[in-house]
PDB file of C-alpha atoms in Angstrom:
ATOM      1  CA  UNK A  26     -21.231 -80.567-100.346  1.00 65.00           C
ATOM      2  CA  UNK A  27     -21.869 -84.615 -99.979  1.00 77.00           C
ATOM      3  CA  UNK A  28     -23.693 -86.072-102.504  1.00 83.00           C
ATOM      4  CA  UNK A  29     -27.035 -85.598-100.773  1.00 86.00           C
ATOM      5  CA  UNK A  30     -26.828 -82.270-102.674  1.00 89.00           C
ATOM      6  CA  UNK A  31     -29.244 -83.270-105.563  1.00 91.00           C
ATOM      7  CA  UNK A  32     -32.027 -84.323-103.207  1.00 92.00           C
ATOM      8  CA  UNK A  33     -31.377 -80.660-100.780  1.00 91.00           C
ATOM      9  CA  UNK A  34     -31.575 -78.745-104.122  1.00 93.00           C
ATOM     10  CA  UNK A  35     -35.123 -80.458-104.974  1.00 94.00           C
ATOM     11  CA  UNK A  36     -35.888 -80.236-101.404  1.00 93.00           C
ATOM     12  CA  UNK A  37     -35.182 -76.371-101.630  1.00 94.00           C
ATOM     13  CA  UNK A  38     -37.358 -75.473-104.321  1.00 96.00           C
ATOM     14  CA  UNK A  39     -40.201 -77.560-103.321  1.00 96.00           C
ATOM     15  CA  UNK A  40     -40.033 -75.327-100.180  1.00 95.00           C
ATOM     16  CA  UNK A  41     -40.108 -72.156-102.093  1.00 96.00           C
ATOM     17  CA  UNK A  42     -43.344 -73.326-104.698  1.00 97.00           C
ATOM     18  CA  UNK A  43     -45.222 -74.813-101.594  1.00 96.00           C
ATOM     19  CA  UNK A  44     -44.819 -71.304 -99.621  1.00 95.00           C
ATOM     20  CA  UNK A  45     -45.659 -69.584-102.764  1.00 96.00           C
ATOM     21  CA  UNK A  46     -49.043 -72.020-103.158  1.00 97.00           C
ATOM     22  CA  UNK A  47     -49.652 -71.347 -99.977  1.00 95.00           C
ATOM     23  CA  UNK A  48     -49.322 -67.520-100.001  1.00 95.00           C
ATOM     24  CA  UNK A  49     -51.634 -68.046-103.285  1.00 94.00           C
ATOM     25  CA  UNK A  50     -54.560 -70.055-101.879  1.00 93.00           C
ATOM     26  CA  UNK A  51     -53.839 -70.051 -97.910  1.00 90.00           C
ATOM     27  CA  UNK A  52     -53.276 -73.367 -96.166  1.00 85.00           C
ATOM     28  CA  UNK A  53     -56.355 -75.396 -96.393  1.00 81.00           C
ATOM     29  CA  UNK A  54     -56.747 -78.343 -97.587  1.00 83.00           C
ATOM     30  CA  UNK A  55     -58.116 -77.271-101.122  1.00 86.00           C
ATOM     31  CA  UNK A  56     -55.061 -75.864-102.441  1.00 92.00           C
ATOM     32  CA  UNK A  57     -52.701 -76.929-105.249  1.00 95.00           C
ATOM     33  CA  UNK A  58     -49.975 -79.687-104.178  1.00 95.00           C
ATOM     34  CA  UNK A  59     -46.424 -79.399-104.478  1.00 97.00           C
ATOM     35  CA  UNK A  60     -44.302 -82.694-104.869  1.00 96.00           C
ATOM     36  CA  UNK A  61     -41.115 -84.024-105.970  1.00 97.00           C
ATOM     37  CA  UNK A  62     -41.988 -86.232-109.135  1.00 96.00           C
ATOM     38  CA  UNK A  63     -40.590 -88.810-111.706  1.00 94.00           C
ATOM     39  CA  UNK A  64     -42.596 -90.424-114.887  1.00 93.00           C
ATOM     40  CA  UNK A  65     -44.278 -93.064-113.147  1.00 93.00           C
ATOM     41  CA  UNK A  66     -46.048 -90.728-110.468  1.00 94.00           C
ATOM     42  CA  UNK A  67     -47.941 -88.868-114.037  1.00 94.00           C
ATOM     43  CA  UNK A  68     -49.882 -91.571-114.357  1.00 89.00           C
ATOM     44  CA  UNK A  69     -53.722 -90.251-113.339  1.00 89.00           C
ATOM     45  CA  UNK A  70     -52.582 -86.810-113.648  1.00 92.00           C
ATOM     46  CA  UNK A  71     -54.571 -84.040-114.201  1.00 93.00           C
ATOM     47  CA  UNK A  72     -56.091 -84.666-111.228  1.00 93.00           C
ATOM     48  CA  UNK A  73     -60.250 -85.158-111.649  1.00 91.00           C
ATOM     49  CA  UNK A  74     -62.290 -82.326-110.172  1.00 88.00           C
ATOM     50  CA  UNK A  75     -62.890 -81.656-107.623  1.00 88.00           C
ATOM     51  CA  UNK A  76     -59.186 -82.696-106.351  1.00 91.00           C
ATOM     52  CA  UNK A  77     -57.220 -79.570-106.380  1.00 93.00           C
ATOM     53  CA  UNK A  78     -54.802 -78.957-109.009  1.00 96.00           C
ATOM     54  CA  UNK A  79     -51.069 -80.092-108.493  1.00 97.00           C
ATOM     55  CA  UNK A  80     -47.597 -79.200-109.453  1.00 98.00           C
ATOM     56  CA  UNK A  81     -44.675 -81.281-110.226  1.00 97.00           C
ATOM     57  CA  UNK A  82     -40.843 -81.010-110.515  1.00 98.00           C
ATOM     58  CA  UNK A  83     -39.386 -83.478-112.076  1.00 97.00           C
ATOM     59  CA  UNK A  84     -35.752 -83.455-112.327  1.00 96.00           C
ATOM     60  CA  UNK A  85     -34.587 -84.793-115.568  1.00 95.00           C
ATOM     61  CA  UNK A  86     -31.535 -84.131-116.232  1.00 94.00           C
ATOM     62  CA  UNK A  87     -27.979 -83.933-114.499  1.00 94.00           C
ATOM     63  CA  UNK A  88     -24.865 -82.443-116.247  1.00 92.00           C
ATOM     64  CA  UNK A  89     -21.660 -81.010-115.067  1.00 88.00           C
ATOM     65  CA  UNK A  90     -21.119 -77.407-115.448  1.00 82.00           C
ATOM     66  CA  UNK A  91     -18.520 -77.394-117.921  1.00 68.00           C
ATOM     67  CA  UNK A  92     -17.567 -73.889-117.495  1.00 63.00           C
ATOM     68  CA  UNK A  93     -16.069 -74.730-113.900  1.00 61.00           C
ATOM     69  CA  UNK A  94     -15.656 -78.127-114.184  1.00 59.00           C
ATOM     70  CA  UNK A  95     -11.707 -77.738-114.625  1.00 62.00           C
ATOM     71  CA  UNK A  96     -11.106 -75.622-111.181  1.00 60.00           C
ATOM     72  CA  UNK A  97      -8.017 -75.377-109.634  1.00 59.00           C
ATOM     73  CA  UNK A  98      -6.994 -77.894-106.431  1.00 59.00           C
ATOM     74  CA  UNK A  99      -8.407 -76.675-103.249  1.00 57.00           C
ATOM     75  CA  UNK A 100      -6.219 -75.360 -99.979  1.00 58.00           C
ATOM     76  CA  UNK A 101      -8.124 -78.051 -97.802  1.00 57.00           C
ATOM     77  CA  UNK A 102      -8.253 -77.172 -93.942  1.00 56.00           C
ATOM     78  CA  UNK A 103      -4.728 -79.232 -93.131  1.00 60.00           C
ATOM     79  CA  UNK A 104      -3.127 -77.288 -95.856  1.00 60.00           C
ATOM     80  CA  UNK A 105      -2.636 -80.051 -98.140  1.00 60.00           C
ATOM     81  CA  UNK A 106      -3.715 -79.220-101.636  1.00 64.00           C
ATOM     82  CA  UNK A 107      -7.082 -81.198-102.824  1.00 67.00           C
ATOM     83  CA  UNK A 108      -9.458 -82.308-106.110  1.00 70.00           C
ATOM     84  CA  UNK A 109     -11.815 -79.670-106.831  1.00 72.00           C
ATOM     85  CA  UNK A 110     -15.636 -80.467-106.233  1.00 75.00           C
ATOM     86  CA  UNK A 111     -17.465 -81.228-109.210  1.00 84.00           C
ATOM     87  CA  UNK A 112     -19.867 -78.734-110.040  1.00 86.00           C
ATOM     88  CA  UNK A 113     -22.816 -79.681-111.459  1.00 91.00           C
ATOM     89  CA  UNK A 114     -26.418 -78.113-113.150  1.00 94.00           C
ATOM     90  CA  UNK A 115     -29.308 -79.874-112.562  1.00 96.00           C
ATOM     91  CA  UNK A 116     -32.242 -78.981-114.879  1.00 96.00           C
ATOM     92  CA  UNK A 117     -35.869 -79.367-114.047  1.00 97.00           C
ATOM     93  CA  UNK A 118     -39.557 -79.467-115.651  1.00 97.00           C
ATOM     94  CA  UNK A 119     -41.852 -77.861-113.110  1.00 97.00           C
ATOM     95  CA  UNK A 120     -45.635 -78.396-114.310  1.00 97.00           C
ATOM     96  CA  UNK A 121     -49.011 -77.572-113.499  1.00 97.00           C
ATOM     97  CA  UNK A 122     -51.645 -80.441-113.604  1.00 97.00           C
ATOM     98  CA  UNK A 123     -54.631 -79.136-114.080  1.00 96.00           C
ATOM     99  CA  UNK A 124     -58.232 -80.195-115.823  1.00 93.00           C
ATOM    100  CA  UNK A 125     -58.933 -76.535-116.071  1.00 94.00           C
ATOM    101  CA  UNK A 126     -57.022 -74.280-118.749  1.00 95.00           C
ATOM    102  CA  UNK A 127     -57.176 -71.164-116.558  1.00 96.00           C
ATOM    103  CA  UNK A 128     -56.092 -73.023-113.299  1.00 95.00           C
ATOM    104  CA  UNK A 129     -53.166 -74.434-115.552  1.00 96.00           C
ATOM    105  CA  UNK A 130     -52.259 -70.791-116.906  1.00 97.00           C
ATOM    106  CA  UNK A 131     -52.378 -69.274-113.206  1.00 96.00           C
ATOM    107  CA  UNK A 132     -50.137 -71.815-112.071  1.00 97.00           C
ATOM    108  CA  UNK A 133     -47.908 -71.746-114.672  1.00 97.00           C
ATOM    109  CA  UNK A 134     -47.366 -67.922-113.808  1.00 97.00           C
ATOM    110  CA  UNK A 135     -47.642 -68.684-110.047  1.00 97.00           C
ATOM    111  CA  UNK A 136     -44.267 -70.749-110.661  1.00 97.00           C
ATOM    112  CA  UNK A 137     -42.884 -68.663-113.061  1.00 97.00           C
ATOM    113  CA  UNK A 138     -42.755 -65.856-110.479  1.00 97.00           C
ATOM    114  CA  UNK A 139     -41.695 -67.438-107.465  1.00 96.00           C
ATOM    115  CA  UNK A 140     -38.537 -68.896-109.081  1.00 96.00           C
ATOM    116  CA  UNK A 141     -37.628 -65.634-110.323  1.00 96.00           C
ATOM    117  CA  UNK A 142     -38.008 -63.622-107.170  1.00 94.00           C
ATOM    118  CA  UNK A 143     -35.712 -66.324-105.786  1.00 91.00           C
ATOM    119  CA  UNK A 144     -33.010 -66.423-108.359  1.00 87.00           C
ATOM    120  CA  UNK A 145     -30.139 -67.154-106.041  1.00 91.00           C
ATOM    121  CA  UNK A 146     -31.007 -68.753-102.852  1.00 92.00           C
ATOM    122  CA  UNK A 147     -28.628 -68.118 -99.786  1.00 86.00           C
ATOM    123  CA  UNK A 148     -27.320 -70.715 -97.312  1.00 81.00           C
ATOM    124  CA  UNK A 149     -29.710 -69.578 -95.034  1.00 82.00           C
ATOM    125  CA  UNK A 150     -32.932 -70.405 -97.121  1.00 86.00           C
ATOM    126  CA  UNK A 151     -31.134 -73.852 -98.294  1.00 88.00           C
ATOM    127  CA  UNK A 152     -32.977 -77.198 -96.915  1.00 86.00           C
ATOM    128  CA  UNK A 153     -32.593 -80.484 -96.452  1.00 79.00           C
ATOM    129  CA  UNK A 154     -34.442 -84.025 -95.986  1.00 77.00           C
ATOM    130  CA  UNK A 155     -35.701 -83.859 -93.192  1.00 75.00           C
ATOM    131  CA  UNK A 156     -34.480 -87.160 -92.134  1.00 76.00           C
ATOM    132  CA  UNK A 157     -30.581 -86.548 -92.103  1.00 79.00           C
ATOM    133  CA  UNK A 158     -28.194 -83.627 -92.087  1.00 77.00           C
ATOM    134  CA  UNK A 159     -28.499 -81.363 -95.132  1.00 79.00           C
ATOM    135  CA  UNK A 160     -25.559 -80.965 -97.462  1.00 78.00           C
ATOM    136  CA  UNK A 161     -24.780 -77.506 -97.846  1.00 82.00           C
ATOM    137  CA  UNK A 162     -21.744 -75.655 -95.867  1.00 78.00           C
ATOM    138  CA  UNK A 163     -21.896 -71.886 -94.591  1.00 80.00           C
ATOM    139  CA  UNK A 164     -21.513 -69.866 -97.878  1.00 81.00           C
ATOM    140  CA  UNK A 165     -23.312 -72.010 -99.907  1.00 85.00           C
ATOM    141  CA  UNK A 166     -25.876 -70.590-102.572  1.00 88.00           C
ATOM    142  CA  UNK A 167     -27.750 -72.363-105.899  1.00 92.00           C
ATOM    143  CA  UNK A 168     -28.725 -70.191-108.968  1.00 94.00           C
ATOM    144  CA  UNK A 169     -32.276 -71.038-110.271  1.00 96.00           C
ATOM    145  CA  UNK A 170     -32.543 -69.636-113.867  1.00 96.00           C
ATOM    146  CA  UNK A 171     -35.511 -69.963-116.288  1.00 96.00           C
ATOM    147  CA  UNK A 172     -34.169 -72.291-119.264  1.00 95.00           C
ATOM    148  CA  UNK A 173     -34.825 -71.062-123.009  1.00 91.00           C
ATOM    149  CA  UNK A 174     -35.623 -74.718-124.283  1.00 90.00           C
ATOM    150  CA  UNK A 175     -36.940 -75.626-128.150  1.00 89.00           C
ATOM    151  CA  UNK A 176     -40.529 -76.672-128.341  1.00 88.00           C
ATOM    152  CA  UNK A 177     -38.589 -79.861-129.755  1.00 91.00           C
ATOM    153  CA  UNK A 178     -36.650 -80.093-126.801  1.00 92.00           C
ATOM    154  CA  UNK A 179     -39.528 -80.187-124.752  1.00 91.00           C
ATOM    155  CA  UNK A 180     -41.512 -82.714-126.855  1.00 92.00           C
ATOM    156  CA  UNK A 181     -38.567 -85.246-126.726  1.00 92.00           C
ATOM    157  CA  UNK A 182     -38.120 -84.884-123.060  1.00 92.00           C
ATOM    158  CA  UNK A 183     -41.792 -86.035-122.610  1.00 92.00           C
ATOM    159  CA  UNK A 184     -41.791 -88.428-124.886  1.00 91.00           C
ATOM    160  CA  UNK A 185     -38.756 -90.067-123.153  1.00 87.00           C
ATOM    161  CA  UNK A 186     -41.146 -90.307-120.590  1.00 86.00           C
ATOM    162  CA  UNK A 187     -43.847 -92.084-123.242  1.00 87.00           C
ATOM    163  CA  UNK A 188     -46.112 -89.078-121.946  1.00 89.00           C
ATOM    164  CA  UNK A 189     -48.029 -86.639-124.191  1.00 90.00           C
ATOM    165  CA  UNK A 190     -46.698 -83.213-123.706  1.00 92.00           C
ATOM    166  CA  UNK A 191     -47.635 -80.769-120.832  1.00 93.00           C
ATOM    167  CA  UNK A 192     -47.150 -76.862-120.368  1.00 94.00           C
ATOM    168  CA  UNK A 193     -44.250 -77.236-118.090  1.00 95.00           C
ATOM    169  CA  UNK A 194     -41.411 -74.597-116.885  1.00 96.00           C
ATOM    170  CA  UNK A 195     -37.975 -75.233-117.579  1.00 96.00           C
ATOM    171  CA  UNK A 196     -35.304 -74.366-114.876  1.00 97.00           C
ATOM    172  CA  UNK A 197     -31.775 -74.791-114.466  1.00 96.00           C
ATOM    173  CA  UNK A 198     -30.328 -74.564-110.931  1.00 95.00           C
ATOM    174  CA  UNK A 199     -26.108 -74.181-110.907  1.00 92.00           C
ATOM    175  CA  UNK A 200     -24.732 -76.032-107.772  1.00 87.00           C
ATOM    176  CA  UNK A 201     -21.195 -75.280-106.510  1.00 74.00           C
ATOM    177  CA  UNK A 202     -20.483 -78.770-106.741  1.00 75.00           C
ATOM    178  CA  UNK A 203     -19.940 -82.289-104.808  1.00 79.00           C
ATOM    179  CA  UNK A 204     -17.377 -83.194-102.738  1.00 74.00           C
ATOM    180  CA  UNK A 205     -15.096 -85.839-104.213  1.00 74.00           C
ATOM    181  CA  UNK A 206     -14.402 -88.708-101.345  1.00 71.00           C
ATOM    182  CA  UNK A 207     -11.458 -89.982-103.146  1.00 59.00           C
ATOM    183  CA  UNK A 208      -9.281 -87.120-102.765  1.00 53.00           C
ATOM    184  CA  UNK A 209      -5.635 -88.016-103.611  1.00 54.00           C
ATOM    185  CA  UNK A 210      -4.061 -84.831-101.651  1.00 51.00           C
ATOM    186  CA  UNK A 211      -0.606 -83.322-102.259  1.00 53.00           C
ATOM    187  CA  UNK A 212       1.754 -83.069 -99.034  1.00 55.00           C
ATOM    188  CA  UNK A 213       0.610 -80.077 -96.965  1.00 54.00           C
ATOM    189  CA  UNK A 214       2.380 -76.798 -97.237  1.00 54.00           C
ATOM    190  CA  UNK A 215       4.541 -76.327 -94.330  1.00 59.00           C
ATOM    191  CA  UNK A 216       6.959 -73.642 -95.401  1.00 60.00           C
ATOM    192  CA  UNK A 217       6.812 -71.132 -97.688  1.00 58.00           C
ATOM    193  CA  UNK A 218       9.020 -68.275 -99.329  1.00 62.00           C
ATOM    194  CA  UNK A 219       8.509 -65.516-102.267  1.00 60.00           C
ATOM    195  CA  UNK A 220      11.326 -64.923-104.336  1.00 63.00           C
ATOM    196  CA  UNK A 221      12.469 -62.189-106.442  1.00 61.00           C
ATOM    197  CA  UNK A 222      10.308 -60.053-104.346  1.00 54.00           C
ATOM    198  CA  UNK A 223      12.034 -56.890-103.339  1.00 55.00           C
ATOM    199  CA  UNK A 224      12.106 -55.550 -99.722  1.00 55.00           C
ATOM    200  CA  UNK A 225      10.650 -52.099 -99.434  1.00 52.00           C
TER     201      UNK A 225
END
């Protein structure tokens, strides 16, 4: 995966909300929006009636996924031995903007179940920009998991944002990881042989 990865992730799960808004409310031009958001695109939000209601995911956070981060070297096509990718969890606020409680509360579920029916996403429901090549190779596959964050937590993410707090869902999405470019390879293997093996 190239480092485009962050923006195909985001790209992925805006697919999957805006197909689940649109199964919701159909496809005209009433219905909630689904966009891609940082702190200064809050400003005016919720949106006055009678624009429709929106949703937001805001990636906030990047980390690498310490639990894989120390992988072994790779077998790269040529046979030469090579860094592991850098895996990575990227963790997301997804939140309904809404100047009507209910409408919030609806959307808030409407998210809540259309991340967990698609837990892990397959290569073949992976996106891209639209505007270059996406990232992902054959194989590939993100886990989207519902994050247990403090109400602190929460609070101090907004206000890092010098927002007042929203209802927002928490997500984590685990990415296999980035390619590294600067890949200082061992010599590839060219000849092998097992021994203290014992002929049958």
């Amino acid at each position: 995966m190239g480092h485009t990865v962050i923006e195909d992730t985001s790209e992925t799960l805006l697919a999957i909300l805006d197909r689940a808004v649109e199964r919701e409310f159909g496809p005209g031009p009433g219905r909630p929006a689904v966009s891609l958001a940082q702190p200064d695109d809050f400003e005016g939000l919720p949106p006055t009636p009678p624009a429709p209601a929106e949703i937001t995911i805001w990636l906030y956070r990047i980390a690498a996924d310490g639990a894989k981060r120390n992988g072994p070297r790779r077998i790269m096509p040529d046979g030469s031995l090579g860094r592991p990718q850098l895996p990575i969890i990227l963790h997301y606020l997804v939140t309904p903007w809404s100047a009507d409680v209910n409408t919030t509360l609806a959307l808030a579920g409407l998210i809540a179940q259309a991340l967990y029916d698609r837990g892990e996403v397959g290569s073949a429901d992976l996106i891209g920009a639209a505007s270059r090549p996406a990232a992902w190779d054959p194989g590939d596959s993100i886990q989207i998991q519902l994050e247990t964050l403090a109400t602190e937590e929460l609070y101090r993410v907004w206000d890092s944002a010098e927002m007042p707090y929203r209802l927002s869902v928490p997500y984590r999405v685990q990415v296999v990881g980035i390619e590294p470019t600067d890949s200082t390879a061992a010599a590839p293997i060219v000849d092998a042989a097992f021994i203290g093996g014992s002929h049958p």
